[in-house]
C-alpha atoms as a printed R data frame, in Angstrom:
    type eleno elety resid chain resno       x       y       z
1   ATOM     1    CA   ALA     A     1   7.901   6.737   4.992
2   ATOM     2    CA   SER     A     2  10.771   4.618   5.812
3   ATOM     3    CA   SER     A     3   9.089   1.553   4.328
4   ATOM     4    CA   PHE     A     4   5.886   0.214   3.076
5   ATOM     5    CA   SER     A     5   4.292  -2.886   1.891
6   ATOM     6    CA   PRO     A     6   3.053  -3.838  -0.372
7   ATOM     7    CA   ALA     A     7   3.980  -1.474  -3.102
8   ATOM     8    CA   ARG     A     8   0.971  -2.672  -5.384
9   ATOM     9    CA   VAL     A     9  -2.574  -3.218  -4.611
10  ATOM    10    CA   TYR     A    10  -5.624  -3.498  -6.649
11  ATOM    11    CA   ALA     A    11  -7.545  -0.476  -7.240
12  ATOM    12    CA   ASP     A    12 -10.829  -1.526  -6.230
13  ATOM    13    CA   GLY     A    13  -9.913  -1.147  -2.297
14  ATOM    14    CA   GLY     A    14 -10.245  -2.996   0.752
15  ATOM    15    CA   HIS     A    15  -6.295  -3.799   0.967
16  ATOM    16    CA   LEU     A    16  -3.973  -3.203   4.092
17  ATOM    17    CA   VAL     A    17  -0.843  -1.275   3.680
18  ATOM    18    CA   THR     A    18   1.872  -1.381   6.680
19  ATOM    19    CA   VAL     A    19   3.805   1.853   6.745
20  ATOM    20    CA   LEU     A    20   7.163   2.202   8.951
21  ATOM    21    CA   LEU     A    21   7.771   5.682   9.551
22  ATOM    22    CA   THR     A    22  10.637   7.376  11.663
23  ATOM    23    CA   ASP     A    23  10.531  10.797  13.400
24  ATOM    24    CA   PHE     A    24   6.761  10.671  13.639
25  ATOM    25    CA   PRO     A    25   5.010  12.414  16.199
26  ATOM    26    CA   ASP     A    26   3.629  10.348  19.513
27  ATOM    27    CA   VAL     A    27  -0.035   9.926  18.937
28  ATOM    28    CA   GLN     A    28  -2.736   8.534  21.391
29  ATOM    29    CA   ASP     A    29  -4.868   6.429  19.070
30  ATOM    30    CA   ASN     A    30  -5.411   5.994  15.245
31  ATOM    31    CA   SER     A    31  -8.200   8.996  15.529
32  ATOM    32    CA   GLU     A    32  -4.966  11.204  15.651
33  ATOM    33    CA   VAL     A    33  -3.279   9.788  12.154
34  ATOM    34    CA   THR     A    34  -4.806  10.279   8.923
35  ATOM    35    CA   ALA     A    35  -3.823   8.761   5.506
36  ATOM    36    CA   SER     A    36  -4.822  10.154   2.384
37  ATOM    37    CA   ALA     A    37  -3.459  10.126  -1.363
38  ATOM    38    CA   THR     A    38  -4.049  11.874  -4.516
39  ATOM    39    CA   ALA     A    39  -5.034   9.032  -7.075
40  ATOM    40    CA   ALA     A    40  -3.787   8.975 -10.864
41  ATOM    41    CA   ASP     A    41  -6.912  10.777 -12.166
42  ATOM    42    CA   GLY     A    42  -6.488  13.513  -9.433
43  ATOM    43    CA   ALA     A    43  -9.073  12.431  -7.216
44  ATOM    44    CA   GLN     A    44  -8.573  12.860  -3.434
45  ATOM    45    CA   LEU     A    45  -8.811   9.202  -1.354
46  ATOM    46    CA   THR     A    46  -8.924   8.945   2.342
47  ATOM    47    CA   PHE     A    47  -7.655   5.716   3.635
48  ATOM    48    CA   ALA     A    48  -9.037   4.407   6.988
49  ATOM    49    CA   VAL     A    49  -6.211   4.247   9.450
50  ATOM    50    CA   VAL     A    50  -6.531   0.673  10.935
51  ATOM    51    CA   SER     A    51  -3.679   0.768  13.771
52  ATOM    52    CA   THR     A    52  -0.731   2.981  14.864
53  ATOM    53    CA   ALA     A    53   2.226   1.583  17.250
54  ATOM    54    CA   LYS     A    54   5.516   3.159  18.197
55  ATOM    55    CA   SER     A    55   8.428   1.007  18.721
56  ATOM    56    CA   ALA     A    56  11.009   1.207  21.542
57  ATOM    57    CA   VAL     A    57  13.319   2.343  18.938
58  ATOM    58    CA   GLY     A    58  11.050   5.211  17.716
59  ATOM    59    CA   VAL     A    59   9.730   3.625  14.575
60  ATOM    60    CA   THR     A    60   6.157   4.253  14.170
61  ATOM    61    CA   THR     A    61   4.053   1.531  12.332
62  ATOM    62    CA   VAL     A    62   0.598   2.538  10.703
63  ATOM    63    CA   VAL     A    63  -1.591   0.612   8.909
64  ATOM    64    CA   PHE     A    64  -4.366   1.608   6.564
65  ATOM    65    CA   ASN     A    65  -6.847  -0.063   4.710
66  ATOM    66    CA   THR     A    66  -7.348   1.397   0.922
67  ATOM    67    CA   THR     A    67 -10.537   2.696  -0.823
68  ATOM    68    CA   ALA     A    68 -11.178   2.562  -4.232
69  ATOM    69    CA   GLY     A    69  -9.379   4.642  -6.603
70  ATOM    70    CA   ALA     A    70  -8.177   5.083 -10.457
71  ATOM    71    CA   ALA     A    71  -5.478   2.439 -11.552
72  ATOM    72    CA   GLY     A    72  -1.934   3.994 -11.597
73  ATOM    73    CA   ASN     A    73   0.272   5.736  -8.952
74  ATOM    74    CA   ALA     A    74  -1.075   7.422  -5.924
75  ATOM    75    CA   ALA     A    75   0.885   9.935  -3.880
76  ATOM    76    CA   VAL     A    76  -0.073   8.786  -0.153
77  ATOM    77    CA   VAL     A    77   0.672  11.101   2.547
78  ATOM    78    CA   ILE     A    78   0.477  10.019   6.460
79  ATOM    79    CA   TYR     A    79  -0.163  12.679   8.692
80  ATOM    80    CA   THR     A    80  -1.066  14.270  12.003
81  ATOM    81    CA   SER     A    81  -2.274  17.673  13.130
82  ATOM    82    CA   THR     A    82   1.311  18.644  13.570
83  ATOM    83    CA   LYS     A    83   3.369  16.965  11.212
84  ATOM    84    CA   ASN     A    84   3.374  15.316   7.632
85  ATOM    85    CA   ALA     A    85   5.276  12.475   6.471
86  ATOM    86    CA   LEU     A    86   6.874  12.687   3.051
87  ATOM    87    CA   PRO     A    87   4.429  11.058   0.222
88  ATOM    88    CA   PHE     A    88   5.240   7.840  -1.166
89  ATOM    89    CA   SER     A    89   3.847   6.133  -4.356
90  ATOM    90    CA   LEU     A    90   1.449   3.253  -4.191
91  ATOM    91    CA   ASP     A    91   0.476   1.670  -6.995
92  ATOM    92    CA   LEU     A    92  -3.080   0.791  -7.925
93  ATOM    93    CA   VAL     A    93  -3.589  -1.816 -10.266
94  ATOM    94    CA   ALA     A    94  -6.767  -2.304 -12.199
95  ATOM    95    CA   VAL     A    95  -8.435  -5.447 -11.067
96  ATOM    96    CA   PRO     A    96  -8.227  -8.324 -13.772
97  ATOM    97    CA   THR     A    97 -11.341  -8.992 -15.794
98  ATOM    98    CA   GLY     A    98 -12.053 -12.367 -17.403
99  ATOM    99    CA   ASN     A    99 -10.348 -15.786 -16.874
100 ATOM   100    CA   PRO     A   100  -6.717 -16.037 -16.931
101 ATOM   101    CA   GLN     A   101  -5.410 -17.615 -20.122
102 ATOM   102    CA   VAL     A   102  -2.278 -19.899 -20.519
103 ATOM   103    CA   LYS     A   103   0.055 -19.284 -23.309
104 ATOM   104    CA   ILE     A   104   2.117 -21.673 -25.340
105 ATOM   105    CA   MET     A   105   4.991 -22.800 -23.568
106 ATOM   106    CA   LYS     A   106   8.139 -23.802 -24.815
107 ATOM   107    CA   PRO     A   107   9.323 -27.053 -25.144
108 ATOM   108    CA   SER     A   108   5.987 -28.147 -25.584
109 ATOM   109    CA   ILE     A   109   7.295 -31.622 -24.518
110 ATOM   110    CA   GLY     A   110  10.097 -32.630 -22.124
111 ATOM   111    CA   GLU     A   111  11.495 -35.598 -20.294
112 ATOM   112    CA   CYS     A   112  11.991 -36.148 -16.762
113 ATOM   113    CA   ARG     A   113  14.632 -38.900 -15.377
114 ATOM   114    CA   ALA     A   114  14.836 -40.313 -12.213
115 ATOM   115    CA   GLY     A   115  18.273 -39.566 -10.464
Protein backbone atom coordinates (compact mmCIF):
# COMPACT_ATOMS: atom_id res chain seq x y z
CA ALA A 1 0.00 0.00 0.00
CA SER A 2 1.25 3.47 -0.83
CA SER A 3 -0.59 4.77 2.22
CA PHE A 4 -3.52 3.96 4.45
CA SER A 5 -5.56 5.74 7.08
CA PRO A 6 -6.22 5.41 9.92
CA ALA A 7 -3.26 3.33 11.09
CA ARG A 8 -5.04 2.36 14.34
CA VAL A 9 -8.64 1.25 14.83
CA TYR A 10 -10.52 -0.37 17.69
CA ALA A 11 -10.51 -4.17 17.56
CA ASP A 12 -14.32 -4.38 17.85
CA GLY A 13 -14.82 -3.98 14.08
CA GLY A 14 -16.99 -1.63 12.06
CA HIS A 15 -14.29 0.94 11.26
CA LEU A 16 -13.52 2.23 7.77
CA VAL A 17 -9.93 2.12 6.49
CA THR A 18 -8.88 3.86 3.25
CA VAL A 19 -5.93 2.40 1.32
CA LEU A 20 -4.12 4.00 -1.65
CA LEU A 21 -2.46 1.53 -4.03
CA THR A 22 -0.22 2.06 -7.05
CA ASP A 23 0.17 -0.48 -9.88
CA PHE A 24 -3.05 -2.20 -8.83
CA PRO A 25 -5.05 -4.00 -11.56
CA ASP A 26 -8.16 -2.42 -13.04
CA VAL A 27 -11.34 -3.82 -11.51
CA GLN A 28 -14.97 -3.47 -12.53
CA ASP A 29 -16.45 -3.31 -9.03
CA ASN A 30 -15.91 -4.09 -5.33
CA SER A 31 -16.66 -7.79 -5.81
CA GLU A 32 -13.32 -8.20 -7.61
CA VAL A 33 -11.31 -6.92 -4.64
CA THR A 34 -10.71 -8.75 -1.37
CA ALA A 35 -9.27 -7.35 1.85
CA SER A 36 -8.14 -9.80 4.49
CA ALA A 37 -5.75 -9.95 7.42
CA THR A 38 -3.96 -12.23 9.81
CA ALA A 39 -4.73 -10.95 13.31
CA ALA A 40 -2.23 -10.87 16.18
CA ASP A 41 -3.58 -14.21 17.48
CA GLY A 42 -3.20 -15.85 14.03
CA ALA A 43 -6.91 -15.76 13.17
CA GLN A 44 -7.83 -14.97 9.57
CA LEU A 45 -10.08 -11.92 9.14
CA THR A 46 -12.03 -10.95 6.05
CA PHE A 47 -13.00 -7.30 5.64
CA ALA A 48 -15.92 -6.00 3.58
CA VAL A 49 -14.74 -3.87 0.66
CA VAL A 50 -16.99 -0.79 0.59
CA SER A 51 -15.61 1.01 -2.46
CA THR A 52 -12.87 1.00 -5.09
CA ALA A 53 -11.88 3.78 -7.47
CA LYS A 54 -8.95 4.41 -9.79
CA SER A 55 -7.74 7.95 -10.35
CA ALA A 56 -6.54 9.45 -13.64
CA VAL A 57 -2.94 9.09 -12.42
CA GLY A 58 -3.36 5.36 -11.72
CA VAL A 59 -3.78 5.35 -7.94
CA THR A 60 -6.45 2.93 -6.75
CA THR A 61 -8.37 3.81 -3.60
CA VAL A 62 -9.87 0.89 -1.69
CA VAL A 63 -12.09 1.46 1.35
CA PHE A 64 -12.91 -1.48 3.60
CA ASN A 65 -14.84 -2.01 6.81
CA THR A 66 -13.01 -3.89 9.57
CA THR A 67 -14.36 -6.91 11.43
CA ALA A 68 -13.63 -7.78 15.05
CA GLY A 69 -10.23 -9.29 15.75
CA ALA A 70 -7.64 -9.74 18.47
CA ALA A 71 -5.89 -6.59 19.66
CA GLY A 72 -2.41 -6.12 18.20
CA ASN A 73 -0.91 -5.73 14.73
CA ALA A 74 -2.83 -7.35 11.87
CA ALA A 75 -1.10 -8.02 8.54
CA VAL A 76 -3.55 -6.76 5.90
CA VAL A 77 -3.47 -7.74 2.22
CA ILE A 78 -5.61 -6.24 -0.56
CA TYR A 79 -5.87 -8.47 -3.62
CA THR A 80 -7.66 -9.44 -6.81
CA SER A 81 -7.71 -12.78 -8.62
CA THR A 82 -4.56 -11.74 -10.51
CA LYS A 83 -2.45 -9.68 -8.11
CA ASN A 84 -1.76 -9.13 -4.40
CA ALA A 85 -0.65 -5.82 -2.92
CA LEU A 86 2.18 -5.96 -0.39
CA PRO A 87 0.88 -6.48 3.15
CA PHE A 88 0.71 -3.61 5.61
CA SER A 89 0.29 -3.53 9.38
CA LEU A 90 -2.97 -2.23 10.86
CA ASP A 91 -2.95 -1.74 14.63
CA LEU A 92 -6.11 -3.16 16.21
CA VAL A 93 -6.49 -1.54 19.62
CA ALA A 94 -8.46 -3.05 22.51
CA VAL A 95 -11.61 -1.10 23.27
CA PRO A 96 -11.22 0.75 26.59
CA THR A 97 -13.43 -0.44 29.41
CA GLY A 98 -14.66 1.65 32.33
CA ASN A 99 -14.75 5.39 32.68
CA PRO A 100 -11.77 7.59 31.85
CA GLN A 101 -9.86 8.87 34.85
CA VAL A 102 -8.21 12.27 35.17
CA LYS A 103 -4.73 12.12 36.64
CA ILE A 104 -3.42 14.91 38.86
CA MET A 105 -2.09 17.72 36.75
CA LYS A 106 0.79 20.02 37.69
CA PRO A 107 0.65 22.83 38.53
CA SER A 108 -2.55 22.34 40.44
CA ILE A 109 -3.14 26.10 40.58
CA GLY A 110 -2.37 28.77 38.09
CA GLU A 111 -3.03 32.37 37.19
CA CYS A 112 -4.38 33.84 34.03
CA ARG A 113 -3.67 37.42 33.15
CA ALA A 114 -5.29 39.50 30.49
CA GLY A 115 -3.05 41.08 28.00
